[in-house]
Amino acid sequence: MAGASKKQTNSKKPWYKEGLRFECTGCGDCCSGEPGYVWVDDHEIESLAKEMEMDLEAFERKFVRQEPEGKSLVEYPDGDCIFLHPESRRCLVYKSRPIQCRTWPFWDSNLSSKKAWKEACDVCPGSGVGKLYNLEQIEERRKEKEV
Ligand code: SF4
Ligand code: SF4
């Protein structure tokens, strides 16, 4: 019986059970381009305000927009995140960047199938190459937030 249950556990492992590679090149592409959302909760907003040394209310007024699904960071009109430095292409709040940014590319949506992962690799030059993340490390990140 032990063998049977082990087999069942193995068969439940996801397609990326051998791990996936990711190493950010710092290109900034995931923080720019098509308009989108960087979802933030109250705790994340608080951390960001602290990093910017701003009063919480003033920070929220300037950098957060309310959407029907929740709160998201403001973008420049061209779709760049408000915290992406226009010249250096670096994140200005890197230490306190939201979970959504920290867990890329190991999002539910990117891990749902090999095809979805391939699409993530197509838009992010750091995905699919470089450092190998094992299943546990991937799952840790995937479960942090549903994206
Ligand atoms: S697109 Fe990928 S490689 Fe480029 S900054 Fe984003 S995570 Fe890094
Ligand atoms: S907060 Fe930083 S890492 Fe996240 S999208 Fe904006 S610039 Fe990129």
Short mmCIF file of N, CA, C and O in Angstrom, two decimals, residues 19-135:
data_model
loop_
_atom_site.label_atom_id
_atom_site.label_comp_id
_atom_site.label_asym_id
_atom_site.label_seq_id
_atom_site.Cartn_x
_atom_site.Cartn_y
_atom_site.Cartn_z
N GLY A 19 12.16 21.20 -11.89
CA GLY A 19 12.65 22.57 -11.69
C GLY A 19 12.61 23.40 -12.97
O GLY A 19 12.38 22.87 -14.06
N LEU A 20 12.81 24.69 -12.80
CA LEU A 20 12.80 25.61 -13.94
C LEU A 20 13.92 26.64 -13.75
O LEU A 20 14.29 26.95 -12.61
N ARG A 21 14.38 27.15 -14.85
CA ARG A 21 15.49 28.11 -14.76
C ARG A 21 14.99 29.56 -14.86
O ARG A 21 14.06 29.85 -15.59
N PHE A 22 15.65 30.41 -14.09
CA PHE A 22 15.35 31.84 -14.15
C PHE A 22 16.53 32.64 -13.61
O PHE A 22 17.07 32.33 -12.55
N GLU A 23 16.91 33.65 -14.35
CA GLU A 23 17.93 34.58 -13.88
C GLU A 23 17.67 35.92 -14.54
O GLU A 23 17.81 36.04 -15.77
N CYS A 24 17.26 36.87 -13.74
CA CYS A 24 16.87 38.18 -14.29
C CYS A 24 18.07 38.88 -14.94
O CYS A 24 19.15 38.95 -14.36
N THR A 25 17.85 39.41 -16.13
CA THR A 25 18.92 40.14 -16.83
C THR A 25 18.87 41.64 -16.49
O THR A 25 19.73 42.39 -16.91
N GLY A 26 17.77 42.03 -15.80
CA GLY A 26 17.62 43.45 -15.45
C GLY A 26 17.18 44.30 -16.62
O GLY A 26 17.36 45.52 -16.61
N CYS A 27 16.56 43.68 -17.64
CA CYS A 27 16.17 44.45 -18.82
C CYS A 27 15.02 45.41 -18.55
O CYS A 27 14.83 46.39 -19.27
N GLY A 28 14.22 45.13 -17.54
CA GLY A 28 13.09 46.00 -17.19
C GLY A 28 11.85 45.79 -18.03
O GLY A 28 10.84 46.48 -17.85
N ASP A 29 11.87 44.82 -18.92
CA ASP A 29 10.72 44.62 -19.81
C ASP A 29 9.43 44.27 -19.07
O ASP A 29 8.34 44.61 -19.51
N CYS A 30 9.56 43.55 -17.95
CA CYS A 30 8.35 43.13 -17.24
C CYS A 30 7.74 44.30 -16.46
O CYS A 30 6.63 44.19 -15.94
N CYS A 31 8.45 45.40 -16.37
CA CYS A 31 7.94 46.56 -15.63
C CYS A 31 7.44 47.62 -16.61
O CYS A 31 7.12 48.74 -16.21
N SER A 32 7.43 47.28 -17.89
CA SER A 32 7.07 48.27 -18.91
C SER A 32 6.20 47.64 -19.98
O SER A 32 5.75 46.51 -19.83
N GLY A 33 6.01 48.38 -21.05
CA GLY A 33 5.24 47.83 -22.17
C GLY A 33 3.75 48.02 -22.00
O GLY A 33 3.31 49.00 -21.40
N GLU A 34 3.00 47.07 -22.54
CA GLU A 34 1.54 47.13 -22.51
C GLU A 34 1.01 47.50 -21.12
O GLU A 34 1.52 46.98 -20.13
N PRO A 35 -0.01 48.35 -21.06
CA PRO A 35 -0.59 48.65 -19.75
C PRO A 35 -1.04 47.38 -19.04
O PRO A 35 -1.46 46.42 -19.67
N GLY A 36 -0.88 47.36 -17.74
CA GLY A 36 -1.26 46.17 -16.96
C GLY A 36 -1.46 46.55 -15.51
O GLY A 36 -1.73 47.71 -15.19
N TYR A 37 -1.30 45.57 -14.66
CA TYR A 37 -1.54 45.81 -13.23
C TYR A 37 -0.41 45.26 -12.38
O TYR A 37 0.12 44.19 -12.66
N VAL A 38 -0.05 46.01 -11.36
CA VAL A 38 0.82 45.47 -10.30
C VAL A 38 -0.03 45.56 -9.03
O VAL A 38 -0.17 46.62 -8.43
N TRP A 39 -0.62 44.43 -8.68
CA TRP A 39 -1.54 44.41 -7.55
C TRP A 39 -0.80 44.57 -6.23
O TRP A 39 0.26 43.95 -6.03
N VAL A 40 -1.37 45.40 -5.36
CA VAL A 40 -0.75 45.63 -4.05
C VAL A 40 -1.82 45.59 -2.95
O VAL A 40 -2.92 46.11 -3.13
N ASP A 41 -1.46 44.96 -1.82
CA ASP A 41 -2.40 44.99 -0.69
C ASP A 41 -1.92 46.06 0.30
O ASP A 41 -0.89 46.72 0.08
N ASP A 42 -2.68 46.23 1.38
CA ASP A 42 -2.37 47.33 2.30
C ASP A 42 -0.99 47.19 2.92
O ASP A 42 -0.29 48.19 3.13
N HIS A 43 -0.59 45.96 3.20
CA HIS A 43 0.72 45.74 3.81
C HIS A 43 1.84 46.16 2.83
O HIS A 43 2.81 46.81 3.21
N GLU A 44 1.66 45.80 1.57
CA GLU A 44 2.66 46.17 0.56
C GLU A 44 2.70 47.69 0.36
O GLU A 44 3.78 48.27 0.20
N ILE A 45 1.52 48.30 0.38
CA ILE A 45 1.47 49.77 0.22
C ILE A 45 2.22 50.44 1.37
O ILE A 45 3.00 51.38 1.17
N GLU A 46 2.03 49.90 2.56
CA GLU A 46 2.71 50.44 3.74
C GLU A 46 4.23 50.34 3.58
O GLU A 46 4.96 51.31 3.84
N SER A 47 4.71 49.18 3.14
CA SER A 47 6.16 48.99 2.96
C SER A 47 6.71 49.93 1.91
O SER A 47 7.81 50.49 2.06
N LEU A 48 5.95 50.10 0.82
CA LEU A 48 6.41 50.98 -0.26
C LEU A 48 6.46 52.43 0.20
O LEU A 48 7.43 53.14 -0.10
N ALA A 49 5.44 52.84 0.95
CA ALA A 49 5.41 54.22 1.46
C ALA A 49 6.61 54.46 2.37
O ALA A 49 7.27 55.51 2.32
N LYS A 50 6.92 53.45 3.18
CA LYS A 50 8.05 53.56 4.10
C LYS A 50 9.36 53.71 3.31
O LYS A 50 10.19 54.55 3.61
N GLU A 51 9.50 52.88 2.30
CA GLU A 51 10.73 52.95 1.49
C GLU A 51 10.86 54.30 0.80
O GLU A 51 11.95 54.84 0.66
N MET A 52 9.74 54.87 0.38
CA MET A 52 9.76 56.18 -0.28
C MET A 52 9.79 57.32 0.74
O MET A 52 9.73 58.50 0.36
N GLU A 53 9.79 56.95 2.02
CA GLU A 53 9.78 57.93 3.11
C GLU A 53 8.62 58.92 2.93
O GLU A 53 8.80 60.13 3.01
N MET A 54 7.45 58.36 2.67
CA MET A 54 6.26 59.19 2.46
C MET A 54 5.17 58.81 3.45
O MET A 54 5.09 57.66 3.89
N ASP A 55 4.34 59.78 3.71
CA ASP A 55 3.15 59.55 4.51
C ASP A 55 2.24 58.59 3.71
O ASP A 55 2.13 58.70 2.49
N LEU A 56 1.62 57.64 4.42
CA LEU A 56 0.83 56.59 3.76
C LEU A 56 -0.24 57.16 2.82
O LEU A 56 -0.37 56.73 1.68
N GLU A 57 -0.99 58.14 3.32
CA GLU A 57 -2.08 58.70 2.50
C GLU A 57 -1.56 59.40 1.26
O GLU A 57 -2.09 59.24 0.16
N ALA A 58 -0.50 60.16 1.44
CA ALA A 58 0.08 60.88 0.30
C ALA A 58 0.62 59.89 -0.72
O ALA A 58 0.46 60.06 -1.93
N PHE A 59 1.25 58.82 -0.22
CA PHE A 59 1.79 57.80 -1.12
C PHE A 59 0.67 57.18 -1.94
O PHE A 59 0.77 57.04 -3.16
N GLU A 60 -0.39 56.82 -1.25
CA GLU A 60 -1.50 56.14 -1.93
C GLU A 60 -2.14 57.05 -2.98
O GLU A 60 -2.50 56.60 -4.07
N ARG A 61 -2.28 58.32 -2.62
CA ARG A 61 -2.87 59.27 -3.57
C ARG A 61 -2.04 59.37 -4.84
O ARG A 61 -2.55 59.43 -5.94
N LYS A 62 -0.73 59.34 -4.68
CA LYS A 62 0.17 59.56 -5.81
C LYS A 62 0.47 58.29 -6.62
O LYS A 62 0.59 58.34 -7.84
N PHE A 63 0.60 57.17 -5.94
CA PHE A 63 1.13 55.99 -6.62
C PHE A 63 0.20 54.78 -6.73
O PHE A 63 0.57 53.77 -7.32
N VAL A 64 -1.00 54.88 -6.16
CA VAL A 64 -1.89 53.71 -6.17
C VAL A 64 -3.21 54.09 -6.84
O VAL A 64 -3.73 55.18 -6.64
N ARG A 65 -3.71 53.19 -7.66
CA ARG A 65 -5.04 53.43 -8.27
C ARG A 65 -5.99 52.31 -7.84
O ARG A 65 -5.57 51.15 -7.72
N GLN A 66 -7.22 52.70 -7.62
CA GLN A 66 -8.23 51.73 -7.21
C GLN A 66 -8.90 51.16 -8.46
O GLN A 66 -9.40 51.90 -9.29
N GLU A 67 -8.86 49.86 -8.59
CA GLU A 67 -9.52 49.18 -9.70
C GLU A 67 -10.64 48.32 -9.12
O GLU A 67 -10.63 48.03 -7.93
N PRO A 68 -11.59 47.87 -9.95
CA PRO A 68 -12.67 47.05 -9.41
C PRO A 68 -12.16 45.80 -8.68
O PRO A 68 -12.73 45.36 -7.68
N GLU A 69 -11.04 45.23 -9.16
CA GLU A 69 -10.52 43.98 -8.56
C GLU A 69 -9.60 44.23 -7.36
O GLU A 69 -9.23 43.29 -6.66
N GLY A 70 -9.17 45.46 -7.17
CA GLY A 70 -8.25 45.74 -6.06
C GLY A 70 -7.41 46.97 -6.35
O GLY A 70 -7.72 47.76 -7.24
N LYS A 71 -6.30 47.10 -5.61
CA LYS A 71 -5.44 48.26 -5.79
C LYS A 71 -4.22 47.89 -6.62
O LYS A 71 -3.63 46.81 -6.42
N SER A 72 -3.84 48.79 -7.51
CA SER A 72 -2.70 48.53 -8.38
C SER A 72 -1.80 49.77 -8.41
O SER A 72 -2.28 50.89 -8.17
N LEU A 73 -0.53 49.57 -8.72
CA LEU A 73 0.37 50.72 -8.82
C LEU A 73 0.04 51.55 -10.06
O LEU A 73 -0.40 51.00 -11.08
N VAL A 74 0.27 52.82 -9.97
CA VAL A 74 0.05 53.74 -11.09
C VAL A 74 1.10 53.45 -12.17
O VAL A 74 2.22 53.00 -11.87
N GLU A 75 0.73 53.72 -13.43
CA GLU A 75 1.67 53.56 -14.54
C GLU A 75 1.85 54.90 -15.25
O GLU A 75 0.99 55.77 -15.17
N TYR A 76 2.94 55.01 -15.98
CA TYR A 76 3.09 56.13 -16.90
C TYR A 76 2.15 55.86 -18.08
O TYR A 76 1.74 54.71 -18.29
N PRO A 77 1.83 56.91 -18.85
CA PRO A 77 0.88 56.70 -19.96
C PRO A 77 1.33 55.60 -20.94
O PRO A 77 0.51 54.95 -21.57
N ASP A 78 2.65 55.38 -21.07
CA ASP A 78 3.11 54.35 -22.02
C ASP A 78 3.08 52.94 -21.43
O ASP A 78 3.48 51.98 -22.08
N GLY A 79 2.63 52.80 -20.19
CA GLY A 79 2.52 51.48 -19.58
C GLY A 79 3.65 51.15 -18.64
O GLY A 79 3.61 50.14 -17.93
N ASP A 80 4.70 51.98 -18.61
CA ASP A 80 5.80 51.73 -17.67
C ASP A 80 5.30 51.89 -16.23
O ASP A 80 4.53 52.80 -15.94
N CYS A 81 5.80 51.03 -15.35
CA CYS A 81 5.47 51.17 -13.94
C CYS A 81 6.02 52.50 -13.42
O CYS A 81 7.12 52.92 -13.82
N ILE A 82 5.29 53.12 -12.56
CA ILE A 82 5.68 54.42 -12.01
C ILE A 82 7.02 54.34 -11.26
O ILE A 82 7.73 55.33 -11.12
N PHE A 83 7.41 53.15 -10.85
CA PHE A 83 8.67 52.99 -10.11
C PHE A 83 9.83 52.49 -10.97
O PHE A 83 10.89 52.15 -10.46
N LEU A 84 9.60 52.43 -12.28
CA LEU A 84 10.69 52.05 -13.17
C LEU A 84 11.43 53.32 -13.58
O LEU A 84 10.85 54.22 -14.18
N HIS A 85 12.71 53.38 -13.21
CA HIS A 85 13.49 54.58 -13.56
C HIS A 85 13.58 54.69 -15.09
O HIS A 85 14.01 53.74 -15.75
N PRO A 86 13.16 55.84 -15.65
CA PRO A 86 13.08 55.94 -17.11
C PRO A 86 14.41 55.72 -17.82
O PRO A 86 14.43 55.25 -18.95
N GLU A 87 15.53 56.07 -17.19
CA GLU A 87 16.81 55.89 -17.87
C GLU A 87 17.53 54.60 -17.48
O GLU A 87 17.90 53.80 -18.33
N SER A 88 17.71 54.39 -16.19
CA SER A 88 18.48 53.21 -15.78
C SER A 88 17.66 51.92 -15.94
O SER A 88 18.21 50.83 -15.98
N ARG A 89 16.32 52.04 -16.07
CA ARG A 89 15.41 50.89 -16.17
C ARG A 89 15.47 50.02 -14.92
O ARG A 89 15.23 48.82 -14.96
N ARG A 90 15.84 50.61 -13.81
CA ARG A 90 15.90 49.88 -12.54
C ARG A 90 14.67 50.23 -11.70
O ARG A 90 14.12 51.32 -11.83
N CYS A 91 14.31 49.30 -10.83
CA CYS A 91 13.18 49.53 -9.94
C CYS A 91 13.61 50.44 -8.79
O CYS A 91 14.61 50.16 -8.12
N LEU A 92 12.85 51.50 -8.58
CA LEU A 92 13.21 52.47 -7.55
C LEU A 92 12.82 52.01 -6.14
O LEU A 92 13.21 52.62 -5.15
N VAL A 93 12.05 50.94 -6.07
CA VAL A 93 11.61 50.44 -4.75
C VAL A 93 11.98 48.96 -4.63
O VAL A 93 11.24 48.18 -4.02
N TYR A 94 13.10 48.59 -5.23
CA TYR A 94 13.46 47.18 -5.37
C TYR A 94 13.37 46.40 -4.06
O TYR A 94 12.84 45.29 -4.02
N LYS A 95 13.87 46.99 -2.97
CA LYS A 95 13.88 46.27 -1.69
C LYS A 95 12.47 45.96 -1.20
O LYS A 95 12.25 44.98 -0.52
N SER A 96 11.53 46.82 -1.54
CA SER A 96 10.15 46.64 -1.06
C SER A 96 9.19 46.32 -2.20
O SER A 96 7.98 46.52 -2.08
N ARG A 97 9.71 45.86 -3.32
CA ARG A 97 8.83 45.63 -4.46
C ARG A 97 7.74 44.61 -4.09
O ARG A 97 7.99 43.70 -3.28
N PRO A 98 6.56 44.79 -4.69
CA PRO A 98 5.43 43.92 -4.32
C PRO A 98 5.68 42.43 -4.61
O PRO A 98 6.53 42.08 -5.43
N ILE A 99 4.91 41.59 -3.95
CA ILE A 99 5.03 40.13 -4.11
C ILE A 99 4.93 39.75 -5.58
O ILE A 99 5.67 38.91 -6.08
N GLN A 100 3.99 40.38 -6.27
CA GLN A 100 3.81 40.07 -7.70
C GLN A 100 5.12 40.22 -8.47
O GLN A 100 5.42 39.43 -9.36
N CYS A 101 5.91 41.22 -8.13
CA CYS A 101 7.19 41.45 -8.82
C CYS A 101 8.24 40.45 -8.32
O CYS A 101 9.04 39.95 -9.10
N ARG A 102 8.22 40.17 -7.03
CA ARG A 102 9.23 39.27 -6.46
C ARG A 102 9.06 37.83 -6.90
O ARG A 102 10.02 37.07 -6.91
N THR A 103 7.83 37.44 -7.22
CA THR A 103 7.60 36.03 -7.52
C THR A 103 7.60 35.72 -9.02
O THR A 103 7.53 34.56 -9.40
N TRP A 104 7.64 36.74 -9.86
CA TRP A 104 7.77 36.50 -11.31
C TRP A 104 9.04 35.68 -11.55
O TRP A 104 10.04 35.96 -10.92
N PRO A 105 9.05 34.72 -12.43
CA PRO A 105 7.99 34.29 -13.35
C PRO A 105 7.19 33.10 -12.81
O PRO A 105 6.44 32.48 -13.56
N PHE A 106 7.35 32.83 -11.52
CA PHE A 106 6.72 31.61 -10.98
C PHE A 106 5.30 31.89 -10.51
O PHE A 106 4.95 31.69 -9.34
N TRP A 107 4.51 32.41 -11.43
CA TRP A 107 3.10 32.69 -11.18
C TRP A 107 2.26 31.50 -11.61
O TRP A 107 2.62 30.81 -12.58
N ASP A 108 1.13 31.33 -10.92
CA ASP A 108 0.15 30.31 -11.32
C ASP A 108 -0.09 30.33 -12.82
O ASP A 108 -0.07 29.29 -13.48
N SER A 109 -0.35 31.53 -13.32
CA SER A 109 -0.72 31.66 -14.74
C SER A 109 0.41 31.19 -15.66
O SER A 109 0.15 30.59 -16.70
N ASN A 110 1.66 31.43 -15.28
CA ASN A 110 2.79 31.01 -16.12
C ASN A 110 3.10 29.53 -15.97
O ASN A 110 3.77 28.94 -16.82
N LEU A 111 2.67 28.95 -14.85
CA LEU A 111 3.00 27.55 -14.56
C LEU A 111 1.85 26.60 -14.92
O LEU A 111 1.98 25.39 -14.77
N SER A 112 0.76 27.17 -15.40
CA SER A 112 -0.43 26.35 -15.64
C SER A 112 -0.19 25.30 -16.72
O SER A 112 -0.84 24.27 -16.74
N SER A 113 0.75 25.55 -17.62
CA SER A 113 1.06 24.57 -18.68
C SER A 113 2.43 24.91 -19.26
O SER A 113 2.95 26.02 -19.04
N LYS A 114 2.99 23.97 -20.01
CA LYS A 114 4.28 24.22 -20.66
C LYS A 114 4.15 25.38 -21.65
O LYS A 114 5.06 26.17 -21.84
N LYS A 115 2.98 25.43 -22.28
CA LYS A 115 2.74 26.49 -23.28
C LYS A 115 2.77 27.87 -22.59
O LYS A 115 3.38 28.81 -23.10
N ALA A 116 2.11 27.95 -21.41
CA ALA A 116 2.08 29.22 -20.68
C ALA A 116 3.49 29.62 -20.25
O ALA A 116 3.88 30.79 -20.32
N TRP A 117 4.30 28.62 -19.84
CA TRP A 117 5.68 28.90 -19.44
C TRP A 117 6.48 29.40 -20.63
O TRP A 117 7.26 30.35 -20.55
N LYS A 118 6.25 28.78 -21.79
CA LYS A 118 6.96 29.17 -23.00
C LYS A 118 6.62 30.63 -23.33
O LYS A 118 7.48 31.41 -23.74
N GLU A 119 5.36 30.99 -23.15
CA GLU A 119 4.95 32.37 -23.44
C GLU A 119 5.64 33.36 -22.49
O GLU A 119 6.04 34.44 -22.89
N ALA A 120 5.80 32.94 -21.22
CA ALA A 120 6.51 33.79 -20.25
C ALA A 120 7.97 33.94 -20.69
O ALA A 120 8.54 35.03 -20.62
N CYS A 121 8.55 32.83 -21.15
CA CYS A 121 9.95 32.87 -21.61
C CYS A 121 10.10 33.77 -22.83
O CYS A 121 11.13 34.41 -23.02
N ASP A 122 9.06 33.82 -23.65
CA ASP A 122 9.13 34.65 -24.86
C ASP A 122 9.17 36.14 -24.53
O ASP A 122 9.72 36.93 -25.28
N VAL A 123 8.53 36.52 -23.40
CA VAL A 123 8.52 37.95 -23.07
C VAL A 123 9.59 38.33 -22.04
O VAL A 123 9.85 39.51 -21.82
N CYS A 124 10.19 37.34 -21.41
CA CYS A 124 11.20 37.62 -20.37
C CYS A 124 12.49 36.87 -20.70
O CYS A 124 12.53 35.64 -20.62
N PRO A 125 13.54 37.60 -21.08
CA PRO A 125 14.79 36.93 -21.46
C PRO A 125 15.47 36.16 -20.33
O PRO A 125 16.35 35.34 -20.57
N GLY A 126 15.04 36.40 -19.08
CA GLY A 126 15.64 35.70 -17.94
C GLY A 126 14.93 34.40 -17.60
O GLY A 126 15.45 33.60 -16.82
N SER A 127 13.76 34.19 -18.17
CA SER A 127 12.99 32.98 -17.86
C SER A 127 13.42 31.84 -18.77
O SER A 127 13.55 32.02 -19.99
N GLY A 128 13.65 30.68 -18.15
CA GLY A 128 14.05 29.50 -18.92
C GLY A 128 15.55 29.37 -19.04
O GLY A 128 16.05 28.41 -19.64
N VAL A 129 16.29 30.33 -18.48
CA VAL A 129 17.77 30.27 -18.55
C VAL A 129 18.36 30.58 -17.17
O VAL A 129 17.69 31.13 -16.30
N GLY A 130 19.62 30.23 -17.00
CA GLY A 130 20.32 30.60 -15.77
C GLY A 130 20.06 29.68 -14.60
O GLY A 130 19.95 28.47 -14.75
N LYS A 131 19.92 30.26 -13.44
CA LYS A 131 19.82 29.51 -12.18
C LYS A 131 18.63 28.55 -12.17
O LYS A 131 17.53 28.92 -12.57
N LEU A 132 18.89 27.33 -11.70
CA LEU A 132 17.83 26.33 -11.61
C LEU A 132 17.11 26.44 -10.27
O LEU A 132 17.74 26.38 -9.20
N TYR A 133 15.80 26.63 -10.31
CA TYR A 133 14.97 26.63 -9.10
C TYR A 133 14.33 25.26 -8.99
O TYR A 133 13.76 24.77 -9.97
N ASN A 134 14.41 24.65 -7.79
CA ASN A 134 13.77 23.35 -7.65
C ASN A 134 12.27 23.51 -7.38
O ASN A 134 11.78 24.62 -7.16
N LEU A 135 11.59 22.37 -7.37
CA LEU A 135 10.13 22.39 -7.22
C LEU A 135 9.70 23.14 -5.96
O LEU A 135 8.77 23.96 -6.00
#
